[in-house]
Amino acid sequence: MKKIIKQQQSKQTLSCEVKPFKLPESRSWLIWLTVFALFCAAVYVLRSVILPFAVGIVLGYLFNPLARRFEKWGLSRTLATLLVFAVVILIAVPALVLLFGVVDAQLTVFVEAVPRYIAAITEHLEPILQNLQDRFPSLQTENIKNVLREHMTGGLQFGGKVLKGIISNGFALVNLISLLLITPVVAFYMLRDWGVFVAKVDNLLPRKSKAELREQFQKIDRALSGFIRGQLCVCVILGIYYSLGLRLVGLELGLLVGFLAGLISFIPYVGSISGFVLSILLALAQFGDVTKVIEVVVVFGIGQFVEGNFLTPKLVGENVGLHPVWVMFALLAGGALLGFLGLMIAVPAAAVIGVLARYALSNYQKSSLYLGK
């Protein structure tokens, strides 16, 4: 009898030691999914007016560490916020004035150089077309030249229309005024009251799972800070490097191409590849010399080596944890759904979804549904 009792007690202890994770109640999941769906619907409906508020929130989040550092020096939160705004204005305004001046000058050079570049590319294609006509006598090379000229002109016109559409749609007068007037106000209050907002959200968390939710919020914060602050630094450094490097090579449009390549380098491979291809074409059109093409290849090769081995690991790190394909999908989906606002919040939203998805998968692998118990 004693042996039977001991066996039952040992079974009970074993069953107590191995407790599979239980999935949350379906009702709680339904509530959270409903809240998330309503939030997404509200963002979609208000997408035309939410841009300045989203930019203000991002700026408040971006400069919060700097304000906290000023607080450690003994300043109040309001004074720290005002000091941050003063520093940002002193740095951003001259930088933007210089940037717009350079871009304007480069666009003027571009407009003047386009006919010359088209003629140079056509001239470089002449031997190739002549070789094709020698091999295929029935081929009308003159028609091919005309088609190439028409397509080049059409492509430039299409690019001009796209640029005009971006300016007219993305930076319309009303949106521009709202960005200039509303965004600084939102950014100021978000930066000043960031700790208050965090405390209020923390008080609203369910008591039973507060510790677990705090842990996930910390992971989301690391992912967002790793992307926003780190990738911003990477884009600025690459933009300056490519601009100066291509300019030293001698490209007339080196500053513009380098700036654009750095600006869109947050899209995996797109910034570097597009800048590389465009620079090669410009080098062939401007110089017609293989040496200059090799120099362009060296500039981009060094840039990719530095970015992959030093900039991204040090500044962005592994905190984001997003696959390049997932990043590109997020940007395409965000741009299609919400336009410029979607492009701005696509990767941060993807980072949040990635953290939550890993958390859900971890819980699933601990659940009775996965363990079969």
Coordinates of C-alpha atoms in Angstrom, one line a residue:
M1 CA 0.0 0.0 0.0
K2 CA 2.8 2.4 0.9
K3 CA 4.5 1.6 -2.5
I4 CA 1.3 2.5 -4.3
I5 CA 1.0 5.8 -2.5
K6 CA 4.6 6.7 -3.2
Q7 CA 4.1 5.8 -6.9
Q8 CA 1.1 8.1 -7.0
Q9 CA 3.0 10.9 -5.3
S10 CA 5.9 10.6 -7.7
K11 CA 3.5 10.8 -10.6
Q12 CA 1.9 13.9 -9.2
T13 CA 5.3 15.6 -8.7
L14 CA 6.3 14.7 -12.3
S15 CA 3.0 16.1 -13.6
C16 CA 3.6 19.3 -11.6
E17 CA 7.1 19.7 -12.9
V18 CA 6.2 19.5 -16.6
K19 CA 3.3 21.9 -17.2
P20 CA 2.7 22.8 -20.8
F21 CA 2.0 26.4 -21.6
K22 CA -1.7 27.1 -21.8
L23 CA -2.9 29.3 -24.6
P24 CA -4.8 32.4 -23.5
E25 CA -8.6 32.2 -23.5
S26 CA -10.2 32.7 -26.9
R27 CA -12.2 35.6 -25.6
S28 CA -9.1 37.6 -24.6
W29 CA -7.6 36.9 -28.1
L30 CA -10.8 38.1 -29.7
I31 CA -10.7 41.4 -27.7
W32 CA -7.1 42.1 -28.6
L33 CA -7.7 41.3 -32.3
T34 CA -10.7 43.6 -32.3
V35 CA -8.8 46.4 -30.7
F36 CA -6.0 45.9 -33.3
A37 CA -8.4 45.8 -36.2
L38 CA -10.1 49.0 -35.0
F39 CA -6.8 50.8 -34.7
C40 CA -5.7 49.8 -38.2
A41 CA -9.1 50.9 -39.6
A42 CA -8.8 54.3 -37.8
V43 CA -5.2 54.8 -39.2
Y44 CA -6.5 54.0 -42.7
V45 CA -9.5 56.3 -42.5
L46 CA -7.5 59.2 -41.0
R47 CA -4.4 58.6 -43.3
S48 CA -4.8 62.0 -44.9
V49 CA -4.6 64.0 -41.7
I50 CA -2.4 61.7 -39.5
L51 CA 0.9 62.4 -41.1
P52 CA 2.0 65.5 -39.0
F53 CA 1.0 63.6 -35.8
A54 CA 3.0 60.5 -36.9
V55 CA 6.0 62.6 -37.7
G56 CA 5.8 64.4 -34.4
I57 CA 5.6 61.1 -32.4
V58 CA 8.6 59.8 -34.3
L59 CA 10.6 62.9 -33.6
G60 CA 9.6 62.8 -29.9
Y61 CA 10.7 59.1 -29.7
L62 CA 13.9 59.9 -31.7
F63 CA 15.1 62.6 -29.4
N64 CA 13.9 61.2 -26.1
P65 CA 17.4 59.8 -25.1
L66 CA 18.9 63.2 -25.7
A67 CA 16.3 64.9 -23.5
R68 CA 16.9 62.3 -20.8
R69 CA 20.6 63.0 -20.9
F70 CA 19.9 66.7 -20.3
E71 CA 17.7 65.7 -17.4
K72 CA 20.6 63.8 -15.8
W73 CA 22.5 67.1 -15.9
G74 CA 19.9 68.6 -13.6
L75 CA 17.6 70.3 -16.0
S76 CA 13.8 70.0 -15.8
R77 CA 12.0 68.1 -18.6
T78 CA 10.6 71.3 -20.1
L79 CA 14.1 73.0 -20.2
A80 CA 15.6 69.8 -21.6
T81 CA 13.0 69.7 -24.4
L82 CA 13.6 73.3 -25.2
L83 CA 17.3 72.7 -25.3
V84 CA 16.9 69.7 -27.6
F85 CA 14.7 71.8 -30.0
A86 CA 17.4 74.5 -30.0
V87 CA 20.1 72.1 -30.9
V88 CA 18.1 70.4 -33.6
I89 CA 17.2 73.8 -35.2
L90 CA 20.8 75.0 -35.1
I91 CA 21.9 71.8 -36.9
A92 CA 18.9 71.0 -39.1
V93 CA 18.2 74.4 -40.6
P94 CA 21.7 75.1 -42.1
A95 CA 21.9 71.5 -43.2
L96 CA 18.6 71.7 -45.1
V97 CA 19.5 75.0 -46.7
L98 CA 22.8 73.5 -47.9
L99 CA 21.1 70.4 -49.1
F100 CA 18.4 72.1 -51.0
G101 CA 21.0 74.4 -52.6
V102 CA 23.0 71.4 -53.8
V103 CA 20.0 69.5 -55.0
D104 CA 18.8 72.5 -57.0
A105 CA 22.2 73.0 -58.6
Q106 CA 22.4 69.3 -59.5
L107 CA 19.0 69.3 -61.0
T108 CA 20.0 72.3 -63.2
V109 CA 23.1 70.4 -64.3
F110 CA 20.9 67.4 -65.0
V111 CA 18.5 69.3 -67.2
E112 CA 21.4 70.8 -69.2
A113 CA 23.3 67.5 -69.5
V114 CA 20.4 65.2 -70.6
P115 CA 20.6 65.9 -74.3
R116 CA 24.4 65.5 -74.2
Y117 CA 24.1 62.2 -72.3
I118 CA 21.6 60.8 -74.8
A119 CA 23.8 61.7 -77.7
A120 CA 26.8 60.1 -76.0
I121 CA 25.0 56.9 -75.2
T122 CA 23.7 56.7 -78.8
E123 CA 27.3 57.2 -80.0
H124 CA 28.6 54.4 -77.8
L125 CA 25.9 52.1 -79.1
E126 CA 26.9 52.8 -82.7
P127 CA 29.6 50.1 -83.0
I128 CA 27.3 47.5 -81.4
L129 CA 24.4 48.4 -83.8
Q130 CA 26.8 48.4 -86.8
N131 CA 28.0 44.9 -85.8
L132 CA 24.5 43.7 -85.6
Q133 CA 23.7 45.1 -89.0
D134 CA 26.8 43.3 -90.5
R135 CA 25.5 40.0 -89.1
F136 CA 21.9 40.7 -89.9
P137 CA 21.7 42.8 -93.1
S138 CA 17.9 43.0 -92.9
L139 CA 18.1 44.8 -89.5
Q140 CA 17.3 48.5 -89.7
T141 CA 19.7 50.1 -87.2
E142 CA 18.4 53.6 -87.9
N143 CA 15.0 52.5 -86.6
I144 CA 16.6 51.0 -83.5
K145 CA 18.3 54.4 -82.8
N146 CA 15.0 56.2 -83.2
V147 CA 13.3 53.8 -80.8
L148 CA 16.1 54.2 -78.3
R149 CA 15.9 58.0 -78.4
E150 CA 12.2 57.9 -78.1
H151 CA 12.3 55.5 -75.1
M152 CA 15.0 57.6 -73.4
T153 CA 13.0 60.8 -73.9
G154 CA 9.9 59.0 -72.8
G155 CA 11.6 57.6 -69.7
L156 CA 12.9 61.1 -68.7
Q157 CA 9.4 62.5 -69.3
F158 CA 7.9 59.8 -67.2
G159 CA 10.5 60.4 -64.4
G160 CA 9.6 64.1 -64.5
K161 CA 5.9 63.3 -64.2
V162 CA 6.6 61.0 -61.3
L163 CA 8.6 63.6 -59.6
K164 CA 5.9 66.2 -60.2
G165 CA 3.3 63.8 -58.9
I166 CA 5.3 63.2 -55.7
I167 CA 5.7 66.9 -55.1
S168 CA 2.0 67.7 -55.8
N169 CA 0.6 64.7 -53.9
G170 CA 3.1 64.1 -51.1
F171 CA 3.9 67.8 -50.4
A172 CA 0.7 69.6 -51.3
L173 CA 0.3 73.0 -49.7
V174 CA -2.1 71.9 -47.0
N175 CA 0.1 69.0 -46.0
L176 CA 3.2 71.2 -46.1
I177 CA 1.5 73.8 -43.8
S178 CA 0.3 71.1 -41.4
L179 CA 3.8 69.6 -41.3
L180 CA 5.4 73.0 -40.6
L181 CA 2.9 74.1 -38.0
I182 CA 1.5 71.0 -36.3
T183 CA 4.5 68.6 -36.3
P184 CA 6.7 70.8 -34.1
V185 CA 3.9 71.3 -31.6
V186 CA 3.2 67.5 -31.4
A187 CA 6.9 66.8 -31.2
F188 CA 7.4 69.2 -28.4
Y189 CA 4.5 67.8 -26.3
M190 CA 5.5 64.2 -27.0
L191 CA 9.1 64.9 -26.1
R192 CA 8.2 66.8 -22.9
D193 CA 5.5 64.3 -21.7
W194 CA 7.1 61.1 -23.0
G195 CA 7.5 59.7 -19.5
V196 CA 3.9 60.5 -18.6
F197 CA 2.6 58.7 -21.7
V198 CA 4.8 55.7 -20.9
A199 CA 3.5 55.6 -17.3
K200 CA -0.1 55.8 -18.4
V201 CA 0.3 53.0 -20.9
D202 CA 2.0 50.9 -18.2
N203 CA -0.9 51.5 -15.8
L204 CA -3.3 50.2 -18.5
L205 CA -1.5 46.9 -18.9
P206 CA -3.3 43.8 -17.6
R207 CA -2.0 43.0 -14.1
K208 CA -1.7 39.3 -14.7
S209 CA 0.6 39.6 -17.7
K210 CA 2.2 43.0 -17.0
A211 CA 5.8 41.6 -16.6
E212 CA 5.5 39.6 -19.8
L213 CA 4.1 42.6 -21.7
R214 CA 6.9 44.9 -20.4
E215 CA 9.5 42.5 -21.7
Q216 CA 7.9 42.6 -25.2
F217 CA 7.7 46.4 -25.1
Q218 CA 11.4 46.5 -24.3
K219 CA 12.1 44.3 -27.2
I220 CA 10.0 46.5 -29.5
D221 CA 11.8 49.5 -28.2
R222 CA 15.2 48.0 -29.0
A223 CA 14.0 47.0 -32.5
L224 CA 12.6 50.5 -33.2
S225 CA 15.6 52.4 -31.8
G226 CA 17.9 50.1 -33.6
F227 CA 16.2 50.8 -36.9
I228 CA 15.2 54.5 -36.6
R229 CA 18.3 55.9 -35.0
G230 CA 20.8 53.4 -36.4
Q231 CA 19.5 53.3 -40.0
L232 CA 19.2 57.1 -40.1
C233 CA 22.9 57.4 -39.2
V234 CA 23.7 54.8 -41.8
C235 CA 21.8 56.7 -44.5
V236 CA 23.4 60.0 -43.7
I237 CA 27.0 58.5 -43.6
L238 CA 26.4 56.6 -46.9
G239 CA 24.9 59.6 -48.6
I240 CA 27.8 61.8 -47.7
Y241 CA 30.3 59.1 -48.7
Y242 CA 28.7 58.3 -52.1
S243 CA 28.3 62.0 -52.9
L244 CA 31.9 62.9 -52.2
G245 CA 33.2 59.7 -53.7
L246 CA 31.3 60.1 -57.0
R247 CA 32.2 63.8 -57.1
L248 CA 35.9 63.0 -56.7
V249 CA 35.6 60.5 -59.6
G250 CA 34.4 63.5 -61.6
L251 CA 30.7 62.7 -62.2
E252 CA 28.8 65.9 -62.9
L253 CA 25.7 64.5 -61.1
G254 CA 27.8 62.7 -58.4
L255 CA 26.4 64.7 -55.5
L256 CA 22.7 64.1 -56.5
V257 CA 23.2 60.4 -57.3
G258 CA 25.2 59.8 -54.1
F259 CA 22.6 61.6 -52.0
L260 CA 19.8 59.5 -53.5
A261 CA 21.7 56.3 -53.1
G262 CA 22.3 57.1 -49.4
L263 CA 18.7 58.3 -48.9
I264 CA 17.1 55.0 -50.0
S265 CA 19.7 52.7 -48.6
F266 CA 17.3 51.8 -45.8
I267 CA 15.6 49.6 -48.5
P268 CA 17.9 46.5 -48.6
Y269 CA 20.0 46.4 -51.7
V270 CA 17.8 48.9 -53.6
G271 CA 19.8 52.1 -52.7
S272 CA 23.2 50.6 -53.5
I273 CA 22.1 48.8 -56.7
S274 CA 20.2 51.7 -58.2
G275 CA 22.9 54.2 -57.3
F276 CA 25.6 51.8 -58.8
V277 CA 23.7 51.2 -62.1
L278 CA 22.9 54.9 -62.5
S279 CA 26.5 55.9 -61.8
I280 CA 27.8 53.4 -64.3
L281 CA 25.5 54.8 -67.0
L282 CA 26.4 58.4 -66.2
A283 CA 30.1 57.5 -66.3
L284 CA 29.8 55.9 -69.7
A285 CA 27.8 58.8 -71.0
Q286 CA 30.0 61.5 -69.6
F287 CA 33.5 60.0 -70.1
G288 CA 33.1 57.0 -72.3
D289 CA 36.2 55.6 -70.4
V290 CA 36.5 52.2 -68.8
T291 CA 38.8 53.7 -66.2
K292 CA 36.1 56.0 -64.8
V293 CA 33.7 53.0 -64.7
I294 CA 36.2 51.1 -62.6
E295 CA 36.6 54.0 -60.2
V296 CA 32.8 54.1 -59.8
V297 CA 32.8 50.3 -59.1
V298 CA 35.6 50.9 -56.4
V299 CA 33.5 53.7 -54.8
F300 CA 30.5 51.5 -54.4
G301 CA 32.5 48.4 -53.5
I302 CA 34.1 50.2 -50.6
G303 CA 30.8 51.6 -49.5
Q304 CA 29.1 48.2 -49.5
F305 CA 32.1 46.7 -47.6
V306 CA 32.0 49.4 -44.9
E307 CA 28.2 49.3 -44.6
G308 CA 28.0 45.5 -44.3
N309 CA 31.0 45.0 -41.9
F310 CA 31.0 48.2 -39.8
L311 CA 28.1 50.6 -40.2
T312 CA 25.1 48.3 -40.0
P313 CA 26.5 45.9 -37.4
K314 CA 27.6 48.8 -35.1
L315 CA 24.8 51.3 -35.6
V316 CA 21.8 49.1 -36.3
G317 CA 22.9 45.8 -34.9
E318 CA 20.8 42.7 -34.7
N319 CA 18.0 44.3 -32.7
V320 CA 15.7 44.8 -35.6
G321 CA 15.8 41.2 -36.7
L322 CA 14.0 41.8 -40.0
H323 CA 14.7 39.8 -43.2
P324 CA 15.4 42.0 -46.2
V325 CA 12.4 40.5 -48.1
W326 CA 10.1 41.3 -45.2
V327 CA 11.4 44.9 -45.2
M328 CA 10.7 45.3 -49.0
F329 CA 7.3 43.8 -48.7
A330 CA 6.5 46.1 -45.7
L331 CA 7.5 49.2 -47.7
L332 CA 5.5 48.1 -50.8
A333 CA 2.4 47.3 -48.7
G334 CA 2.7 50.5 -46.7
G335 CA 3.1 52.7 -49.7
A336 CA 0.2 51.0 -51.5
L337 CA -2.1 51.4 -48.5
L338 CA -1.1 54.7 -46.9
G339 CA 1.1 56.5 -49.4
F340 CA 3.9 58.5 -47.9
L341 CA 2.7 57.8 -44.4
G342 CA 2.8 54.1 -45.1
L343 CA 6.4 54.4 -46.3
M344 CA 7.4 56.2 -43.2
I345 CA 5.9 53.8 -40.7
A346 CA 6.2 50.6 -42.7
V347 CA 9.5 49.2 -41.3
P348 CA 8.9 50.3 -37.7
A349 CA 5.5 48.6 -38.0
A350 CA 7.2 45.5 -39.5
A351 CA 9.6 45.5 -36.6
V352 CA 6.8 45.5 -34.1
I353 CA 5.0 42.8 -35.9
G354 CA 8.2 40.8 -36.0
V355 CA 8.6 41.0 -32.2
L356 CA 5.0 40.0 -31.6
A357 CA 5.2 37.2 -34.1
R358 CA 8.3 35.7 -32.4
Y359 CA 6.5 36.0 -29.1
A360 CA 3.4 34.3 -30.4
L361 CA 5.5 31.5 -32.0
S362 CA 7.5 31.0 -28.7
N363 CA 4.2 30.7 -26.8
Y364 CA 2.8 28.3 -29.4
Q365 CA 5.8 26.0 -29.0
K366 CA 5.2 25.9 -25.3
S367 CA 1.4 25.2 -25.6
S368 CA -0.5 22.0 -25.4
L369 CA -1.5 22.5 -29.0
Y370 CA 2.1 22.1 -30.1
L371 CA 3.2 19.6 -27.5
G372 CA 0.2 17.4 -28.0
K373 CA -0.7 17.2 -24.3

